[in-house]
Backbone as ProteinMPNN parsed JSONL, in Angstrom:
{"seq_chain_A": "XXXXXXXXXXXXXXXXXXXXXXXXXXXXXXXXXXXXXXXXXXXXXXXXXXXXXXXXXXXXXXXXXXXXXXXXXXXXXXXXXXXXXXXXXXXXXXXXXXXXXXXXXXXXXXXXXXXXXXXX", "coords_chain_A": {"N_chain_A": [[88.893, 173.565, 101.087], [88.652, 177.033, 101.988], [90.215, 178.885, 105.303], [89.018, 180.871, 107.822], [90.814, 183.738, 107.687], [92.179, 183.651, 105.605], [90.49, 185.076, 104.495], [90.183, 187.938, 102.818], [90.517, 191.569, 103.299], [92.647, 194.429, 101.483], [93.941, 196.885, 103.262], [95.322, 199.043, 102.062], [95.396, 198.783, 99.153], [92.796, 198.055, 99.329], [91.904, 195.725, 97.788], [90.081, 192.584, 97.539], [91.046, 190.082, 98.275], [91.926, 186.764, 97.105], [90.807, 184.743, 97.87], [88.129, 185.608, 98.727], [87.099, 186.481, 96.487], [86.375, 183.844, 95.323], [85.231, 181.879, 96.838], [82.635, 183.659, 96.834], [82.053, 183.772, 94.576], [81.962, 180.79, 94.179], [79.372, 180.587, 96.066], [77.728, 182.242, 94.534], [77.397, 180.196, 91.988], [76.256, 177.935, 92.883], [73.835, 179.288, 93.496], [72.653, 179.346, 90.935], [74.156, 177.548, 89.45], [74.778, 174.693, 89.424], [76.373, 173.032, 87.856], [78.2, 174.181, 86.927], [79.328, 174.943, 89.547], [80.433, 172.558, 90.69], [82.467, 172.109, 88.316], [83.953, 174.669, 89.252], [84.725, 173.579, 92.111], [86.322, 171.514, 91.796], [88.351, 172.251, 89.711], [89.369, 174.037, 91.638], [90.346, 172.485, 93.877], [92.058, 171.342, 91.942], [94.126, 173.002, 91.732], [93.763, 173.766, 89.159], [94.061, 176.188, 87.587], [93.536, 178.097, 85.145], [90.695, 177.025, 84.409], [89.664, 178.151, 86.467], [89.745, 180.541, 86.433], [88.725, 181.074, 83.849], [86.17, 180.281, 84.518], [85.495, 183.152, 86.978], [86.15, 184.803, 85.298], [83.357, 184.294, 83.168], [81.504, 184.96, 85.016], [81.903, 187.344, 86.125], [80.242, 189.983, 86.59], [78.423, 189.086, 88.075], [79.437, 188.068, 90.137], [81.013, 190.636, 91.104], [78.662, 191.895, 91.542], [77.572, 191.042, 93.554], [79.681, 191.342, 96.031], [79.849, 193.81, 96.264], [77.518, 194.904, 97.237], [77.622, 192.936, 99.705], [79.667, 194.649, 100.716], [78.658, 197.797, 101.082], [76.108, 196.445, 102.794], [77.561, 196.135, 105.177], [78.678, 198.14, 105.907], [76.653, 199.694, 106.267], [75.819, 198.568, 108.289], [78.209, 199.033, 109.973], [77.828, 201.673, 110.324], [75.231, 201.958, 112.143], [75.449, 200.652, 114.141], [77.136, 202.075, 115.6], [75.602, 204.403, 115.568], [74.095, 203.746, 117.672], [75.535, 204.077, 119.567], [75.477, 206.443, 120.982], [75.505, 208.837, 123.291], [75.726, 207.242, 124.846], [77.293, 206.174, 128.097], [80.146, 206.211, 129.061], [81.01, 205.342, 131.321], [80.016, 203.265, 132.162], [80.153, 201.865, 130.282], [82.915, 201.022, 129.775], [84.609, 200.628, 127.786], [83.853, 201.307, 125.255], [84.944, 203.276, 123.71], [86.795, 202.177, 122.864], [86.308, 199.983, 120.97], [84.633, 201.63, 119.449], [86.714, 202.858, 118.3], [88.08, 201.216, 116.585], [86.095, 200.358, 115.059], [85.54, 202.199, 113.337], [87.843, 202.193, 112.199], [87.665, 199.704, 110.976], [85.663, 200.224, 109.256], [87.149, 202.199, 107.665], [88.7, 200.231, 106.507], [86.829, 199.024, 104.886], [86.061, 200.878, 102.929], [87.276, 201.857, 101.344], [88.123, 199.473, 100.242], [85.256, 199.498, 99.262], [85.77, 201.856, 97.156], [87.733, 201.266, 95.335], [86.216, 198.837, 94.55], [84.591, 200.16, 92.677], [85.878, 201.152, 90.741], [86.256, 198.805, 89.114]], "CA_chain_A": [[88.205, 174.693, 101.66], [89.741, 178.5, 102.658], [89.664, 179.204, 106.388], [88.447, 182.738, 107.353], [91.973, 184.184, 108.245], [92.544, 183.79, 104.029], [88.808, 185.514, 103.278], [90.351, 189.378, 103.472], [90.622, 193.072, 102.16], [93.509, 194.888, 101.953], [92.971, 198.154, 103.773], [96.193, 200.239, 101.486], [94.91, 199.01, 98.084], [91.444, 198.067, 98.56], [91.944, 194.752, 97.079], [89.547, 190.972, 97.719], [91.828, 188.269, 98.166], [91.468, 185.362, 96.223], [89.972, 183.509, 98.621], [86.636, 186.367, 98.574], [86.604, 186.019, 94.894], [86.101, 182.022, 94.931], [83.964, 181.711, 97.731], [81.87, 184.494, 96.346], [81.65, 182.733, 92.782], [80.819, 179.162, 94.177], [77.749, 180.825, 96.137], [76.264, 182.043, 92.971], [77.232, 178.731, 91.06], [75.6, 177.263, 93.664], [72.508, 179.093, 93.505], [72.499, 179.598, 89.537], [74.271, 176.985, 88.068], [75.336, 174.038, 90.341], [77.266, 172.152, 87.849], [79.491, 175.138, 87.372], [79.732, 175.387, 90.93], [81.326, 171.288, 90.855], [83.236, 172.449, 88.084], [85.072, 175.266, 90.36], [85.424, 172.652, 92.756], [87.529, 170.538, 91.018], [89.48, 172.789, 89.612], [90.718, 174.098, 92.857], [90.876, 170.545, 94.544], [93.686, 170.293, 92.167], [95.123, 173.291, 91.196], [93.387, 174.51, 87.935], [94.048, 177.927, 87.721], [93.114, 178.587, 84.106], [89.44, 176.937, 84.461], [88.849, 178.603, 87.558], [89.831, 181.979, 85.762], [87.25, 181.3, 82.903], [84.451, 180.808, 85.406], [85.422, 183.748, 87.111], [85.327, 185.933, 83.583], [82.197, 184.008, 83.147], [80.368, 185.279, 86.529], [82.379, 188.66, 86.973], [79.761, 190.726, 86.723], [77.563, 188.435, 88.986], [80.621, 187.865, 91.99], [81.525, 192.151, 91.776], [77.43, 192.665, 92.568], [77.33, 190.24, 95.245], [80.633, 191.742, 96.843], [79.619, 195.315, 96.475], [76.255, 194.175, 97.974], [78.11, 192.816, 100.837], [80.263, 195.394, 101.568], [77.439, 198.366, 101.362], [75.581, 196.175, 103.633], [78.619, 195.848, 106.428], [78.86, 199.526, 106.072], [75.736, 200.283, 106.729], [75.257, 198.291, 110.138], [78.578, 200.036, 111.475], [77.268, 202.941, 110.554], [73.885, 201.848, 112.306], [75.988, 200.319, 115.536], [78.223, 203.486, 115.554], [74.897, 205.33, 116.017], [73.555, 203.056, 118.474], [76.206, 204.566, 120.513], [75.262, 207.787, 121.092], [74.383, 209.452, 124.813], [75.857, 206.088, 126.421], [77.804, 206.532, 129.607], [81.673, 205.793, 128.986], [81.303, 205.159, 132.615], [79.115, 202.282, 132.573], [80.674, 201.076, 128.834], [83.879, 201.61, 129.625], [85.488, 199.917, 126.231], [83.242, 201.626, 124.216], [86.103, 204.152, 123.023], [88.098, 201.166, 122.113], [84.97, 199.634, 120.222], [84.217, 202.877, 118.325], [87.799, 202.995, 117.231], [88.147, 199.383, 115.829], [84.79, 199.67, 113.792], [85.839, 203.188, 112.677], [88.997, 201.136, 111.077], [86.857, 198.357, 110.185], [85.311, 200.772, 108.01], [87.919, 202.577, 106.984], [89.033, 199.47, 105.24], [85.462, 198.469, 103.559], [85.473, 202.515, 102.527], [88.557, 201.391, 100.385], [87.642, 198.243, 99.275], [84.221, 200.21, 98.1], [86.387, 202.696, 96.503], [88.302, 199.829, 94.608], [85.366, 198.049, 93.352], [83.708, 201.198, 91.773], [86.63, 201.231, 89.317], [86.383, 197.445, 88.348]], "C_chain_A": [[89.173, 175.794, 102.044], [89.525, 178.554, 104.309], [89.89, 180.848, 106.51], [89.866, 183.43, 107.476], [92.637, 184.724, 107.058], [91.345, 184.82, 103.822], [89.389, 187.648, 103.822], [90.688, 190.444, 103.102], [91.654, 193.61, 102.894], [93.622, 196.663, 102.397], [94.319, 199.024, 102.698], [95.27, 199.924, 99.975], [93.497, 198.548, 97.694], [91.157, 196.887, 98.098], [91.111, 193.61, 98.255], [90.644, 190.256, 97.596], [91.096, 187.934, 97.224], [90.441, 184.596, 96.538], [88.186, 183.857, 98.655], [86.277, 186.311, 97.62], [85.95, 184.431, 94.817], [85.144, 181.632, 95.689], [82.139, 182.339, 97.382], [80.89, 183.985, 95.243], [81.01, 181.558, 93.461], [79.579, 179.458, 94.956], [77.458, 180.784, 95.088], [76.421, 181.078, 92.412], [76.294, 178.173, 91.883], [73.867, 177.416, 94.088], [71.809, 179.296, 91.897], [72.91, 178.859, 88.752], [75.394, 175.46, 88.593], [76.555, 173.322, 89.226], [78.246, 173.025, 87.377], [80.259, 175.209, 88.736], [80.769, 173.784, 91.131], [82.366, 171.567, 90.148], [84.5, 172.85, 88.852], [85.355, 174.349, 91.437], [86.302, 172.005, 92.659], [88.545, 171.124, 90.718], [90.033, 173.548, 90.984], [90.932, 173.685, 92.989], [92.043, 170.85, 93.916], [94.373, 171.332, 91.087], [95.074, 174.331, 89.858], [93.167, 175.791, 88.037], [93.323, 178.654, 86.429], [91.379, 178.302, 84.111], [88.845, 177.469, 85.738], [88.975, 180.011, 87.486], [88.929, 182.591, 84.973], [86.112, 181.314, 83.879], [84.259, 182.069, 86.141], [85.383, 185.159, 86.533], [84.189, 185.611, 83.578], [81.23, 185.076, 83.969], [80.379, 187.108, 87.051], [81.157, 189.518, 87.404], [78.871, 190.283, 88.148], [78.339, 188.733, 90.468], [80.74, 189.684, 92.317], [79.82, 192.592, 91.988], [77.573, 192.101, 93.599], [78.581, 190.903, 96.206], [80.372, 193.561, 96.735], [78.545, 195.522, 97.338], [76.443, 193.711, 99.605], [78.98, 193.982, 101.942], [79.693, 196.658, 101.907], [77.031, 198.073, 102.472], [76.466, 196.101, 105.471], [78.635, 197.322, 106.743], [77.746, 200.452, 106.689], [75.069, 199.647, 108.025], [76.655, 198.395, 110.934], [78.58, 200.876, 111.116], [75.874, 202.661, 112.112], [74.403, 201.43, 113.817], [76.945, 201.149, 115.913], [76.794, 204.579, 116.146], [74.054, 205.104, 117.286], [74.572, 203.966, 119.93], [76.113, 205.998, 121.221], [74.79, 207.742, 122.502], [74.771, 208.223, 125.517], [77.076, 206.719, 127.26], [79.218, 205.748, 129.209], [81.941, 205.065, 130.383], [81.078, 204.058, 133.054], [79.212, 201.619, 131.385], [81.923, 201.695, 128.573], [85.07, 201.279, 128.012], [84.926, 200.487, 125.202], [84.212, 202.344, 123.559], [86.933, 202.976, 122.066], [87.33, 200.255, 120.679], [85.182, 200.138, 118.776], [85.558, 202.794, 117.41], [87.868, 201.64, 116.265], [87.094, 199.328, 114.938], [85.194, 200.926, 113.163], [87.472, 202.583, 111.688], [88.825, 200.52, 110.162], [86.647, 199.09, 108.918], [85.976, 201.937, 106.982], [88.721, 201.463, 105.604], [88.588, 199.465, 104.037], [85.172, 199.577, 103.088], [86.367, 202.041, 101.146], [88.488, 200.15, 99.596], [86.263, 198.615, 98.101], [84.695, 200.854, 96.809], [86.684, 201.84, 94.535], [87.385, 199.068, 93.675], [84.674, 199.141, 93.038], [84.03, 201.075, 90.612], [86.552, 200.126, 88.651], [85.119, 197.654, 87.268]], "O_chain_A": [[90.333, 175.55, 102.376], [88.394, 178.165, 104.6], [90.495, 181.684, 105.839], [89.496, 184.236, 106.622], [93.367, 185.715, 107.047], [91.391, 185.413, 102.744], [89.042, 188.321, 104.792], [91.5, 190.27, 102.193], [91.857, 193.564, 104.107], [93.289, 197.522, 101.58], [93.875, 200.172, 102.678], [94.463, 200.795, 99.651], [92.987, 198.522, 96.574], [89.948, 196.781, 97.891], [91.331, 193.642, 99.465], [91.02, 189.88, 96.485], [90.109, 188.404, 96.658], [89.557, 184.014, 95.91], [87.262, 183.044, 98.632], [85.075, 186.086, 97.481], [84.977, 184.161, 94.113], [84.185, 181.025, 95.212], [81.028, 181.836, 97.552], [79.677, 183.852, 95.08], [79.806, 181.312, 93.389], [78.621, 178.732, 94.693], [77.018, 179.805, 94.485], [75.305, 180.692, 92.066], [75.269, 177.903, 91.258], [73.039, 176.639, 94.563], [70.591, 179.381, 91.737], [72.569, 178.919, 87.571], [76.537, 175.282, 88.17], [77.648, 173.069, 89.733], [79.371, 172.526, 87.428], [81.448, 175.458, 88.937], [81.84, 173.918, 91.723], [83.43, 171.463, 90.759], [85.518, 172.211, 89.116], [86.553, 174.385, 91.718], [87.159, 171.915, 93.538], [89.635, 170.816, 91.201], [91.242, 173.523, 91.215], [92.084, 173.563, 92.572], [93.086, 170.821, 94.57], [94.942, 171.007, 90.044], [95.837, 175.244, 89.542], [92.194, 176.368, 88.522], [92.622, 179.651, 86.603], [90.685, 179.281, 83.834], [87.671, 177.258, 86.04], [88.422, 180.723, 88.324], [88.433, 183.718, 84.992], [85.283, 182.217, 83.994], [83.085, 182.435, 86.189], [84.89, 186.206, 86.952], [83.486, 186.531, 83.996], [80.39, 185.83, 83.478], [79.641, 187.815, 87.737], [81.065, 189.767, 88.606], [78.705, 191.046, 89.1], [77.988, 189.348, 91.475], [80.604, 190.108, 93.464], [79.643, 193.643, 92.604], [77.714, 192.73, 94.648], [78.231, 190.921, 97.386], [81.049, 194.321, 97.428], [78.676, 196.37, 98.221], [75.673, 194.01, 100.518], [78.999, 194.153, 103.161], [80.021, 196.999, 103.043], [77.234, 198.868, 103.39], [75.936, 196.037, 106.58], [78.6, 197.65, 107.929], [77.834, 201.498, 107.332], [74.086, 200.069, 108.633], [76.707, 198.072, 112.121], [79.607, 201.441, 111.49], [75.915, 203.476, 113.033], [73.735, 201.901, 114.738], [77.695, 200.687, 116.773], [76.981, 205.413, 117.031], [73.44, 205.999, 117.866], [74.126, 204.314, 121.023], [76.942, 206.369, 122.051], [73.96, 206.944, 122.938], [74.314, 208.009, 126.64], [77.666, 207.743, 126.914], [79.139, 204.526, 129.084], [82.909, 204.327, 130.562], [81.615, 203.62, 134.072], [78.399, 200.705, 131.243], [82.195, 202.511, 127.692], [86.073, 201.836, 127.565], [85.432, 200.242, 124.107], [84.353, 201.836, 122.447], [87.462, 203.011, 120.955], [87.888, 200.014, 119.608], [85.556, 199.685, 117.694], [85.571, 202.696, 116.183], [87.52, 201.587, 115.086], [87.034, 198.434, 114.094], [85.213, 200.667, 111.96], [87.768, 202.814, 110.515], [89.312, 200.486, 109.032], [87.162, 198.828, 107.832], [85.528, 202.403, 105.934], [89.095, 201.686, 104.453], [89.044, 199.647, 102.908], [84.009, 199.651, 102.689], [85.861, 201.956, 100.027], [88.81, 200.001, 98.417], [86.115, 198.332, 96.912], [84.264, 200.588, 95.687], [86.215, 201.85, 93.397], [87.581, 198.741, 92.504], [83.532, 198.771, 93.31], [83.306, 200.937, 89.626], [86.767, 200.257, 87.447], [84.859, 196.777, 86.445]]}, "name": "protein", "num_of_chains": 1, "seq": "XXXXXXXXXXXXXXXXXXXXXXXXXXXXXXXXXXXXXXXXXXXXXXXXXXXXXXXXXXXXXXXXXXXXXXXXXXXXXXXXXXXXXXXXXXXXXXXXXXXXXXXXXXXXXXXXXXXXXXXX"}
């Protein structure tokens, strides 16, 4: 298994880890084509880099909707919790500044990662 710390975008070039690619893929195997999805199992377990390359040619098109899909959707609830903010009292949410900045980052990343997967 990956733990989340591996699952992560790189905010200069935009780039999925590895670990968002594979995870990504064995959902959809998993809801489209389970014994693909054991396949990719295996071959990570132990290593197989080349059969876990073909399934991911296989699927591409499938794994870059589902991750464009995802990151759209992230974008559009801190947009949506960015607007939530409006007219509150700094006074009475005093962290909110610190908040706002950190999701305004956040999405500075997933702006770049969008970017990134347009061109794929």
């Amino acid at each position: 298994g990956y733990s989340h710390e591996r699952m992560l975008f790189y905010r200069g070039s935009g780039e999925a880890s590895e670990e968002v690619w594979d995870v990504l893929l064995y959902k959809i195997l998993g809801e489209n084509n389970p014994e693909h999805q054991q396949i990719l199992y295996a071959a990570h377990m132990i290593g197989d880099y080349d059969t876990k390359q073909a399934l991911h040619n296989q699927y591409y098109s499938e794994t870059l909707s589902a991750l464009k899909s995802h990151v759209d959707g992230f974008l559009a609830e801190l947009e949506d919790l960015s607007n939530r903010t409006v007219g509150r009292d700094r006074n009475v949410h005093p962290r909110l500044p610190i908040i706002l900045q950190h999701n305004e980052f956040v999405k500075q990343v997933f702006l770049a990662v969008r970017e990134n997967l347009n061109y794929k």
